[in-house]
Amino acid sequence: KQIEGQMAWGFNDALYQALDGRGFPAVVMEDRTGALVIYRVRAARYRSREEAEAAARVLRRDHLSPWILQEEK
């Protein structure tokens, strides 16, 4: 589930720390596919879509805008 994508490292680091502190399996990833580096914050893998949706509901209550991504196998 992707939580946020920003160009500012500090914002994403703070978001990572907040998620990690609340028990979400967070990770910050660099996207260098374009002209600018984008840092993406993701809550790492969930075993089912239902688990990911439950986590997304919690994050929406915190005024975040997560979306769920399905990894290609």
JSON list of N, CA and C in Angstrom, two decimals:
[
{"chain": "A", "resi": 1, "resn": "LYS", "atom": "N", "xyz": [0.85, -1.16, 0.00]},
{"chain": "A", "resi": 1, "resn": "LYS", "atom": "CA", "xyz": [0.00, 0.00, 0.00]},
{"chain": "A", "resi": 1, "resn": "LYS", "atom": "C", "xyz": [0.89, 1.21, 0.00]},
{"chain": "A", "resi": 2, "resn": "GLN", "atom": "N", "xyz": [0.69, 2.09, -0.97]},
{"chain": "A", "resi": 2, "resn": "GLN", "atom": "CA", "xyz": [1.49, 3.31, -1.01]},
{"chain": "A", "resi": 2, "resn": "GLN", "atom": "C", "xyz": [0.78, 4.38, -0.20]},
{"chain": "A", "resi": 3, "resn": "ILE", "atom": "N", "xyz": [1.54, 5.08, 0.62]},
{"chain": "A", "resi": 3, "resn": "ILE", "atom": "CA", "xyz": [0.98, 6.11, 1.48]},
{"chain": "A", "resi": 3, "resn": "ILE", "atom": "C", "xyz": [1.19, 7.49, 0.88]},
{"chain": "A", "resi": 4, "resn": "GLU", "atom": "N", "xyz": [2.37, 7.76, 0.40]},
{"chain": "A", "resi": 4, "resn": "GLU", "atom": "CA", "xyz": [2.68, 9.12, -0.05]},
{"chain": "A", "resi": 4, "resn": "GLU", "atom": "C", "xyz": [3.87, 9.08, -1.00]},
{"chain": "A", "resi": 5, "resn": "GLY", "atom": "N", "xyz": [3.91, 10.04, -1.91]},
{"chain": "A", "resi": 5, "resn": "GLY", "atom": "CA", "xyz": [5.05, 10.23, -2.79]},
{"chain": "A", "resi": 5, "resn": "GLY", "atom": "C", "xyz": [5.38, 11.71, -2.84]},
{"chain": "A", "resi": 6, "resn": "GLN", "atom": "N", "xyz": [6.57, 12.08, -2.46]},
{"chain": "A", "resi": 6, "resn": "GLN", "atom": "CA", "xyz": [6.99, 13.48, -2.41]},
{"chain": "A", "resi": 6, "resn": "GLN", "atom": "C", "xyz": [8.43, 13.60, -2.87]},
{"chain": "A", "resi": 7, "resn": "MET", "atom": "N", "xyz": [8.82, 14.82, -3.23]},
{"chain": "A", "resi": 7, "resn": "MET", "atom": "CA", "xyz": [10.22, 15.05, -3.60]},
{"chain": "A", "resi": 7, "resn": "MET", "atom": "C", "xyz": [11.06, 15.40, -2.37]},
{"chain": "A", "resi": 8, "resn": "ALA", "atom": "N", "xyz": [10.44, 15.77, -1.27]},
{"chain": "A", "resi": 8, "resn": "ALA", "atom": "CA", "xyz": [11.18, 16.19, -0.07]},
{"chain": "A", "resi": 8, "resn": "ALA", "atom": "C", "xyz": [11.45, 14.99, 0.83]},
{"chain": "A", "resi": 9, "resn": "TRP", "atom": "N", "xyz": [12.74, 14.68, 1.03]},
{"chain": "A", "resi": 9, "resn": "TRP", "atom": "CA", "xyz": [13.11, 13.55, 1.87]},
{"chain": "A", "resi": 9, "resn": "TRP", "atom": "C", "xyz": [12.61, 13.72, 3.30]},
{"chain": "A", "resi": 10, "resn": "GLY", "atom": "N", "xyz": [12.75, 14.91, 3.86]},
{"chain": "A", "resi": 10, "resn": "GLY", "atom": "CA", "xyz": [12.39, 15.15, 5.26]},
{"chain": "A", "resi": 10, "resn": "GLY", "atom": "C", "xyz": [10.94, 14.83, 5.57]},
{"chain": "A", "resi": 11, "resn": "PHE", "atom": "N", "xyz": [10.04, 15.21, 4.68]},
{"chain": "A", "resi": 11, "resn": "PHE", "atom": "CA", "xyz": [8.62, 14.91, 4.89]},
{"chain": "A", "resi": 11, "resn": "PHE", "atom": "C", "xyz": [8.40, 13.41, 4.94]},
{"chain": "A", "resi": 12, "resn": "ASN", "atom": "N", "xyz": [8.98, 12.70, 3.99]},
{"chain": "A", "resi": 12, "resn": "ASN", "atom": "CA", "xyz": [8.79, 11.25, 3.94]},
{"chain": "A", "resi": 12, "resn": "ASN", "atom": "C", "xyz": [9.47, 10.54, 5.09]},
{"chain": "A", "resi": 13, "resn": "ASP", "atom": "N", "xyz": [10.61, 11.04, 5.54]},
{"chain": "A", "resi": 13, "resn": "ASP", "atom": "CA", "xyz": [11.27, 10.44, 6.69]},
{"chain": "A", "resi": 13, "resn": "ASP", "atom": "C", "xyz": [10.40, 10.59, 7.93]},
{"chain": "A", "resi": 14, "resn": "ALA", "atom": "N", "xyz": [9.80, 11.76, 8.11]},
{"chain": "A", "resi": 14, "resn": "ALA", "atom": "CA", "xyz": [8.91, 11.97, 9.26]},
{"chain": "A", "resi": 14, "resn": "ALA", "atom": "C", "xyz": [7.70, 11.06, 9.18]},
{"chain": "A", "resi": 15, "resn": "LEU", "atom": "N", "xyz": [7.14, 10.90, 7.97]},
{"chain": "A", "resi": 15, "resn": "LEU", "atom": "CA", "xyz": [5.99, 10.00, 7.80]},
{"chain": "A", "resi": 15, "resn": "LEU", "atom": "C", "xyz": [6.40, 8.56, 8.08]},
{"chain": "A", "resi": 16, "resn": "TYR", "atom": "N", "xyz": [7.57, 8.16, 7.60]},
{"chain": "A", "resi": 16, "resn": "TYR", "atom": "CA", "xyz": [8.08, 6.81, 7.89]},
{"chain": "A", "resi": 16, "resn": "TYR", "atom": "C", "xyz": [8.18, 6.59, 9.40]},
{"chain": "A", "resi": 17, "resn": "GLN", "atom": "N", "xyz": [8.77, 7.54, 10.10]},
{"chain": "A", "resi": 17, "resn": "GLN", "atom": "CA", "xyz": [8.94, 7.42, 11.55]},
{"chain": "A", "resi": 17, "resn": "GLN", "atom": "C", "xyz": [7.59, 7.30, 12.24]},
{"chain": "A", "resi": 18, "resn": "ALA", "atom": "N", "xyz": [6.62, 8.10, 11.81]},
{"chain": "A", "resi": 18, "resn": "ALA", "atom": "CA", "xyz": [5.28, 8.05, 12.42]},
{"chain": "A", "resi": 18, "resn": "ALA", "atom": "C", "xyz": [4.62, 6.69, 12.17]},
{"chain": "A", "resi": 19, "resn": "LEU", "atom": "N", "xyz": [4.71, 6.18, 10.96]},
{"chain": "A", "resi": 19, "resn": "LEU", "atom": "CA", "xyz": [4.10, 4.88, 10.64]},
{"chain": "A", "resi": 19, "resn": "LEU", "atom": "C", "xyz": [4.79, 3.76, 11.40]},
{"chain": "A", "resi": 20, "resn": "ASP", "atom": "N", "xyz": [6.11, 3.78, 11.37]},
{"chain": "A", "resi": 20, "resn": "ASP", "atom": "CA", "xyz": [6.89, 2.74, 12.05]},
{"chain": "A", "resi": 20, "resn": "ASP", "atom": "C", "xyz": [6.59, 2.75, 13.56]},
{"chain": "A", "resi": 21, "resn": "GLY", "atom": "N", "xyz": [6.48, 3.93, 14.12]},
{"chain": "A", "resi": 21, "resn": "GLY", "atom": "CA", "xyz": [6.17, 4.06, 15.55]},
{"chain": "A", "resi": 21, "resn": "GLY", "atom": "C", "xyz": [4.80, 3.53, 15.92]},
{"chain": "A", "resi": 22, "resn": "ARG", "atom": "N", "xyz": [3.89, 3.50, 14.95]},
{"chain": "A", "resi": 22, "resn": "ARG", "atom": "CA", "xyz": [2.54, 2.98, 15.20]},
{"chain": "A", "resi": 22, "resn": "ARG", "atom": "C", "xyz": [2.41, 1.51, 14.80]},
{"chain": "A", "resi": 23, "resn": "GLY", "atom": "N", "xyz": [3.51, 0.90, 14.42]},
{"chain": "A", "resi": 23, "resn": "GLY", "atom": "CA", "xyz": [3.48, -0.53, 14.12]},
{"chain": "A", "resi": 23, "resn": "GLY", "atom": "C", "xyz": [3.22, -0.88, 12.67]},
{"chain": "A", "resi": 24, "resn": "PHE", "atom": "N", "xyz": [3.16, 0.11, 11.78]},
{"chain": "A", "resi": 24, "resn": "PHE", "atom": "CA", "xyz": [2.99, -0.19, 10.36]},
{"chain": "A", "resi": 24, "resn": "PHE", "atom": "C", "xyz": [4.35, -0.56, 9.78]},
{"chain": "A", "resi": 25, "resn": "PRO", "atom": "N", "xyz": [4.40, -1.59, 8.94]},
{"chain": "A", "resi": 25, "resn": "PRO", "atom": "CA", "xyz": [5.68, -2.01, 8.35]},
{"chain": "A", "resi": 25, "resn": "PRO", "atom": "C", "xyz": [6.07, -1.07, 7.20]},
{"chain": "A", "resi": 26, "resn": "ALA", "atom": "N", "xyz": [6.58, 0.11, 7.53]},
{"chain": "A", "resi": 26, "resn": "ALA", "atom": "CA", "xyz": [6.84, 1.15, 6.54]},
{"chain": "A", "resi": 26, "resn": "ALA", "atom": "C", "xyz": [8.22, 1.03, 5.90]},
{"chain": "A", "resi": 27, "resn": "VAL", "atom": "N", "xyz": [8.31, 1.53, 4.67]},
{"chain": "A", "resi": 27, "resn": "VAL", "atom": "CA", "xyz": [9.58, 1.58, 3.94]},
{"chain": "A", "resi": 27, "resn": "VAL", "atom": "C", "xyz": [9.55, 2.82, 3.05]},
{"chain": "A", "resi": 28, "resn": "VAL", "atom": "N", "xyz": [10.70, 3.48, 2.88]},
{"chain": "A", "resi": 28, "resn": "VAL", "atom": "CA", "xyz": [10.83, 4.61, 1.96]},
{"chain": "A", "resi": 28, "resn": "VAL", "atom": "C", "xyz": [11.60, 4.12, 0.74]},
{"chain": "A", "resi": 29, "resn": "MET", "atom": "N", "xyz": [11.05, 4.39, -0.44]},
{"chain": "A", "resi": 29, "resn": "MET", "atom": "CA", "xyz": [11.68, 3.95, -1.69]},
{"chain": "A", "resi": 29, "resn": "MET", "atom": "C", "xyz": [11.99, 5.16, -2.55]},
{"chain": "A", "resi": 30, "resn": "GLU", "atom": "N", "xyz": [13.11, 5.13, -3.28]},
{"chain": "A", "resi": 30, "resn": "GLU", "atom": "CA", "xyz": [13.46, 6.17, -4.24]},
{"chain": "A", "resi": 30, "resn": "GLU", "atom": "C", "xyz": [12.98, 5.77, -5.62]},
{"chain": "A", "resi": 31, "resn": "ASP", "atom": "N", "xyz": [12.34, 6.71, -6.30]},
{"chain": "A", "resi": 31, "resn": "ASP", "atom": "CA", "xyz": [11.93, 6.51, -7.69]},
{"chain": "A", "resi": 31, "resn": "ASP", "atom": "C", "xyz": [12.76, 7.47, -8.53]},
{"chain": "A", "resi": 32, "resn": "ARG", "atom": "N", "xyz": [13.67, 6.92, -9.31]},
{"chain": "A", "resi": 32, "resn": "ARG", "atom": "CA", "xyz": [14.55, 7.73, -10.16]},
{"chain": "A", "resi": 32, "resn": "ARG", "atom": "C", "xyz": [14.22, 7.56, -11.64]},
{"chain": "A", "resi": 33, "resn": "THR", "atom": "N", "xyz": [12.98, 7.22, -11.95]},
{"chain": "A", "resi": 33, "resn": "THR", "atom": "CA", "xyz": [12.61, 6.98, -13.34]},
{"chain": "A", "resi": 33, "resn": "THR", "atom": "C", "xyz": [12.45, 8.27, -14.14]},
{"chain": "A", "resi": 34, "resn": "GLY", "atom": "N", "xyz": [12.19, 9.39, -13.46]},
{"chain": "A", "resi": 34, "resn": "GLY", "atom": "CA", "xyz": [12.02, 10.66, -14.16]},
{"chain": "A", "resi": 34, "resn": "GLY", "atom": "C", "xyz": [13.21, 11.58, -13.94]},
{"chain": "A", "resi": 35, "resn": "ALA", "atom": "N", "xyz": [13.02, 12.85, -14.29]},
{"chain": "A", "resi": 35, "resn": "ALA", "atom": "CA", "xyz": [14.08, 13.84, -14.15]},
{"chain": "A", "resi": 35, "resn": "ALA", "atom": "C", "xyz": [14.35, 14.17, -12.68]},
{"chain": "A", "resi": 36, "resn": "LEU", "atom": "N", "xyz": [13.33, 14.02, -11.83]},
{"chain": "A", "resi": 36, "resn": "LEU", "atom": "CA", "xyz": [13.46, 14.30, -10.40]},
{"chain": "A", "resi": 36, "resn": "LEU", "atom": "C", "xyz": [13.39, 13.02, -9.59]},
{"chain": "A", "resi": 37, "resn": "VAL", "atom": "N", "xyz": [14.02, 13.01, -8.44]},
{"chain": "A", "resi": 37, "resn": "VAL", "atom": "CA", "xyz": [13.92, 11.86, -7.54]},
{"chain": "A", "resi": 37, "resn": "VAL", "atom": "C", "xyz": [12.66, 12.04, -6.70]},
{"chain": "A", "resi": 38, "resn": "ILE", "atom": "N", "xyz": [11.81, 11.03, -6.69]},
{"chain": "A", "resi": 38, "resn": "ILE", "atom": "CA", "xyz": [10.60, 11.02, -5.87]},
{"chain": "A", "resi": 38, "resn": "ILE", "atom": "C", "xyz": [10.79, 9.97, -4.79]},
{"chain": "A", "resi": 39, "resn": "TYR", "atom": "N", "xyz": [10.52, 10.34, -3.55]},
{"chain": "A", "resi": 39, "resn": "TYR", "atom": "CA", "xyz": [10.58, 9.39, -2.43]},
{"chain": "A", "resi": 39, "resn": "TYR", "atom": "C", "xyz": [9.18, 8.93, -2.13]},
{"chain": "A", "resi": 40, "resn": "ARG", "atom": "N", "xyz": [8.97, 7.62, -2.13]},
{"chain": "A", "resi": 40, "resn": "ARG", "atom": "CA", "xyz": [7.65, 7.04, -1.90]},
{"chain": "A", "resi": 40, "resn": "ARG", "atom": "C", "xyz": [7.67, 6.29, -0.57]},
{"chain": "A", "resi": 41, "resn": "VAL", "atom": "N", "xyz": [6.64, 6.54, 0.22]},
{"chain": "A", "resi": 41, "resn": "VAL", "atom": "CA", "xyz": [6.50, 5.85, 1.50]},
{"chain": "A", "resi": 41, "resn": "VAL", "atom": "C", "xyz": [5.48, 4.74, 1.30]},
{"chain": "A", "resi": 42, "resn": "ARG", "atom": "N", "xyz": [5.88, 3.55, 1.66]},
{"chain": "A", "resi": 42, "resn": "ARG", "atom": "CA", "xyz": [4.96, 2.41, 1.54]},
{"chain": "A", "resi": 42, "resn": "ARG", "atom": "C", "xyz": [4.88, 1.66, 2.85]},
{"chain": "A", "resi": 43, "resn": "ALA", "atom": "N", "xyz": [3.69, 1.19, 3.14]},
{"chain": "A", "resi": 43, "resn": "ALA", "atom": "CA", "xyz": [3.52, 0.23, 4.22]},
{"chain": "A", "resi": 43, "resn": "ALA", "atom": "C", "xyz": [3.76, -1.11, 3.54]},
{"chain": "A", "resi": 44, "resn": "ALA", "atom": "N", "xyz": [4.74, -1.83, 4.01]},
{"chain": "A", "resi": 44, "resn": "ALA", "atom": "CA", "xyz": [5.18, -3.04, 3.32]},
{"chain": "A", "resi": 44, "resn": "ALA", "atom": "C", "xyz": [4.07, -4.07, 3.20]},
{"chain": "A", "resi": 45, "resn": "ARG", "atom": "N", "xyz": [4.41, -5.19, 2.70]},
{"chain": "A", "resi": 45, "resn": "ARG", "atom": "CA", "xyz": [3.45, -6.21, 2.28]},
{"chain": "A", "resi": 45, "resn": "ARG", "atom": "C", "xyz": [2.45, -6.65, 3.34]},
{"chain": "A", "resi": 46, "resn": "TYR", "atom": "N", "xyz": [1.24, -6.88, 2.85]},
{"chain": "A", "resi": 46, "resn": "TYR", "atom": "CA", "xyz": [0.18, -7.49, 3.67]},
{"chain": "A", "resi": 46, "resn": "TYR", "atom": "C", "xyz": [-0.18, -8.82, 3.02]},
{"chain": "A", "resi": 47, "resn": "ARG", "atom": "N", "xyz": [-0.61, -9.74, 3.80]},
{"chain": "A", "resi": 47, "resn": "ARG", "atom": "CA", "xyz": [-0.91, -11.08, 3.28]},
{"chain": "A", "resi": 47, "resn": "ARG", "atom": "C", "xyz": [-2.17, -11.13, 2.43]},
{"chain": "A", "resi": 48, "resn": "SER", "atom": "N", "xyz": [-3.10, -10.21, 2.67]},
{"chain": "A", "resi": 48, "resn": "SER", "atom": "CA", "xyz": [-4.34, -10.22, 1.90]},
{"chain": "A", "resi": 48, "resn": "SER", "atom": "C", "xyz": [-4.78, -8.79, 1.61]},
{"chain": "A", "resi": 49, "resn": "ARG", "atom": "N", "xyz": [-5.61, -8.64, 0.62]},
{"chain": "A", "resi": 49, "resn": "ARG", "atom": "CA", "xyz": [-6.17, -7.34, 0.29]},
{"chain": "A", "resi": 49, "resn": "ARG", "atom": "C", "xyz": [-6.99, -6.81, 1.46]},
{"chain": "A", "resi": 50, "resn": "GLU", "atom": "N", "xyz": [-7.69, -7.70, 2.15]},
{"chain": "A", "resi": 50, "resn": "GLU", "atom": "CA", "xyz": [-8.50, -7.29, 3.29]},
{"chain": "A", "resi": 50, "resn": "GLU", "atom": "C", "xyz": [-7.64, -6.64, 4.38]},
{"chain": "A", "resi": 51, "resn": "GLU", "atom": "N", "xyz": [-6.46, -7.22, 4.66]},
{"chain": "A", "resi": 51, "resn": "GLU", "atom": "CA", "xyz": [-5.55, -6.63, 5.65]},
{"chain": "A", "resi": 51, "resn": "GLU", "atom": "C", "xyz": [-5.07, -5.26, 5.19]},
{"chain": "A", "resi": 52, "resn": "ALA", "atom": "N", "xyz": [-4.75, -5.13, 3.91]},
{"chain": "A", "resi": 52, "resn": "ALA", "atom": "CA", "xyz": [-4.30, -3.86, 3.37]},
{"chain": "A", "resi": 52, "resn": "ALA", "atom": "C", "xyz": [-5.41, -2.81, 3.45]},
{"chain": "A", "resi": 53, "resn": "GLU", "atom": "N", "xyz": [-6.65, -3.21, 3.15]},
{"chain": "A", "resi": 53, "resn": "GLU", "atom": "CA", "xyz": [-7.78, -2.27, 3.22]},
{"chain": "A", "resi": 53, "resn": "GLU", "atom": "C", "xyz": [-8.04, -1.83, 4.66]},
{"chain": "A", "resi": 54, "resn": "ALA", "atom": "N", "xyz": [-7.89, -2.74, 5.62]},
{"chain": "A", "resi": 54, "resn": "ALA", "atom": "CA", "xyz": [-8.07, -2.37, 7.02]},
{"chain": "A", "resi": 54, "resn": "ALA", "atom": "C", "xyz": [-7.02, -1.35, 7.45]},
{"chain": "A", "resi": 55, "resn": "ALA", "atom": "N", "xyz": [-5.78, -1.56, 7.04]},
{"chain": "A", "resi": 55, "resn": "ALA", "atom": "CA", "xyz": [-4.71, -0.60, 7.35]},
{"chain": "A", "resi": 55, "resn": "ALA", "atom": "C", "xyz": [-4.99, 0.74, 6.69]},
{"chain": "A", "resi": 56, "resn": "ALA", "atom": "N", "xyz": [-5.47, 0.72, 5.45]},
{"chain": "A", "resi": 56, "resn": "ALA", "atom": "CA", "xyz": [-5.78, 1.96, 4.74]},
{"chain": "A", "resi": 56, "resn": "ALA", "atom": "C", "xyz": [-6.87, 2.75, 5.46]},
{"chain": "A", "resi": 57, "resn": "ARG", "atom": "N", "xyz": [-7.87, 2.06, 6.00]},
{"chain": "A", "resi": 57, "resn": "ARG", "atom": "CA", "xyz": [-8.93, 2.76, 6.75]},
{"chain": "A", "resi": 57, "resn": "ARG", "atom": "C", "xyz": [-8.36, 3.49, 7.96]},
{"chain": "A", "resi": 58, "resn": "VAL", "atom": "N", "xyz": [-7.43, 2.84, 8.67]},
{"chain": "A", "resi": 58, "resn": "VAL", "atom": "CA", "xyz": [-6.79, 3.48, 9.82]},
{"chain": "A", "resi": 58, "resn": "VAL", "atom": "C", "xyz": [-6.03, 4.73, 9.38]},
{"chain": "A", "resi": 59, "resn": "LEU", "atom": "N", "xyz": [-5.29, 4.62, 8.29]},
{"chain": "A", "resi": 59, "resn": "LEU", "atom": "CA", "xyz": [-4.50, 5.74, 7.80]},
{"chain": "A", "resi": 59, "resn": "LEU", "atom": "C", "xyz": [-5.38, 6.89, 7.31]},
{"chain": "A", "resi": 60, "resn": "ARG", "atom": "N", "xyz": [-6.53, 6.57, 6.72]},
{"chain": "A", "resi": 60, "resn": "ARG", "atom": "CA", "xyz": [-7.46, 7.63, 6.29]},
{"chain": "A", "resi": 60, "resn": "ARG", "atom": "C", "xyz": [-8.02, 8.40, 7.49]},
{"chain": "A", "resi": 61, "resn": "ARG", "atom": "N", "xyz": [-8.20, 7.72, 8.60]},
{"chain": "A", "resi": 61, "resn": "ARG", "atom": "CA", "xyz": [-8.66, 8.42, 9.82]},
{"chain": "A", "resi": 61, "resn": "ARG", "atom": "C", "xyz": [-7.61, 9.41, 10.29]},
{"chain": "A", "resi": 62, "resn": "ASP", "atom": "N", "xyz": [-6.34, 9.17, 9.92]},
{"chain": "A", "resi": 62, "resn": "ASP", "atom": "CA", "xyz": [-5.24, 10.09, 10.25]},
{"chain": "A", "resi": 62, "resn": "ASP", "atom": "C", "xyz": [-5.05, 11.14, 9.15]},
{"chain": "A", "resi": 63, "resn": "HIS", "atom": "N", "xyz": [-6.02, 11.26, 8.26]},
{"chain": "A", "resi": 63, "resn": "HIS", "atom": "CA", "xyz": [-6.02, 12.27, 7.19]},
{"chain": "A", "resi": 63, "resn": "HIS", "atom": "C", "xyz": [-4.92, 12.03, 6.16]},
{"chain": "A", "resi": 64, "resn": "LEU", "atom": "N", "xyz": [-4.56, 10.78, 5.95]},
{"chain": "A", "resi": 64, "resn": "LEU", "atom": "CA", "xyz": [-3.63, 10.42, 4.88]},
{"chain": "A", "resi": 64, "resn": "LEU", "atom": "C", "xyz": [-4.45, 9.87, 3.72]},
{"chain": "A", "resi": 65, "resn": "SER", "atom": "N", "xyz": [-3.84, 9.74, 2.56]},
{"chain": "A", "resi": 65, "resn": "SER", "atom": "CA", "xyz": [-4.53, 9.27, 1.36]},
{"chain": "A", "resi": 65, "resn": "SER", "atom": "C", "xyz": [-3.83, 8.05, 0.78]},
{"chain": "A", "resi": 66, "resn": "PRO", "atom": "N", "xyz": [-3.91, 6.92, 1.46]},
{"chain": "A", "resi": 66, "resn": "PRO", "atom": "CA", "xyz": [-3.23, 5.72, 0.95]},
{"chain": "A", "resi": 66, "resn": "PRO", "atom": "C", "xyz": [-3.98, 5.11, -0.22]},
{"chain": "A", "resi": 67, "resn": "TRP", "atom": "N", "xyz": [-3.25, 4.36, -1.04]},
{"chain": "A", "resi": 67, "resn": "TRP", "atom": "CA", "xyz": [-3.89, 3.53, -2.04]},
{"chain": "A", "resi": 67, "resn": "TRP", "atom": "C", "xyz": [-3.17, 2.19, -2.04]},
{"chain": "A", "resi": 68, "resn": "ILE", "atom": "N", "xyz": [-3.90, 1.19, -2.47]},
{"chain": "A", "resi": 68, "resn": "ILE", "atom": "CA", "xyz": [-3.39, -0.19, -2.40]},
{"chain": "A", "resi": 68, "resn": "ILE", "atom": "C", "xyz": [-2.84, -0.59, -3.77]},
{"chain": "A", "resi": 69, "resn": "LEU", "atom": "N", "xyz": [-1.63, -1.09, -3.75]},
{"chain": "A", "resi": 69, "resn": "LEU", "atom": "CA", "xyz": [-0.97, -1.58, -4.97]},
{"chain": "A", "resi": 69, "resn": "LEU", "atom": "C", "xyz": [-0.79, -3.09, -4.87]},
{"chain": "A", "resi": 70, "resn": "GLN", "atom": "N", "xyz": [-0.99, -3.77, -5.96]},
{"chain": "A", "resi": 70, "resn": "GLN", "atom": "CA", "xyz": [-0.74, -5.20, -5.99]},
{"chain": "A", "resi": 70, "resn": "GLN", "atom": "C", "xyz": [0.56, -5.42, -6.74]},
{"chain": "A", "resi": 71, "resn": "GLU", "atom": "N", "xyz": [1.52, -6.07, -6.08]},
{"chain": "A", "resi": 71, "resn": "GLU", "atom": "CA", "xyz": [2.80, -6.34, -6.72]},
{"chain": "A", "resi": 71, "resn": "GLU", "atom": "C", "xyz": [2.65, -7.43, -7.78]},
{"chain": "A", "resi": 72, "resn": "GLU", "atom": "N", "xyz": [3.39, -7.24, -8.85]},
{"chain": "A", "resi": 72, "resn": "GLU", "atom": "CA", "xyz": [3.43, -8.29, -9.87]},
{"chain": "A", "resi": 72, "resn": "GLU", "atom": "C", "xyz": [4.34, -9.39, -9.40]},
{"chain": "A", "resi": 73, "resn": "LYS", "atom": "N", "xyz": [3.97, -10.61, -9.67]},
{"chain": "A", "resi": 73, "resn": "LYS", "atom": "CA", "xyz": [4.78, -11.75, -9.24]},
{"chain": "A", "resi": 73, "resn": "LYS", "atom": "C", "xyz": [5.72, -12.19, -10.31]}
]
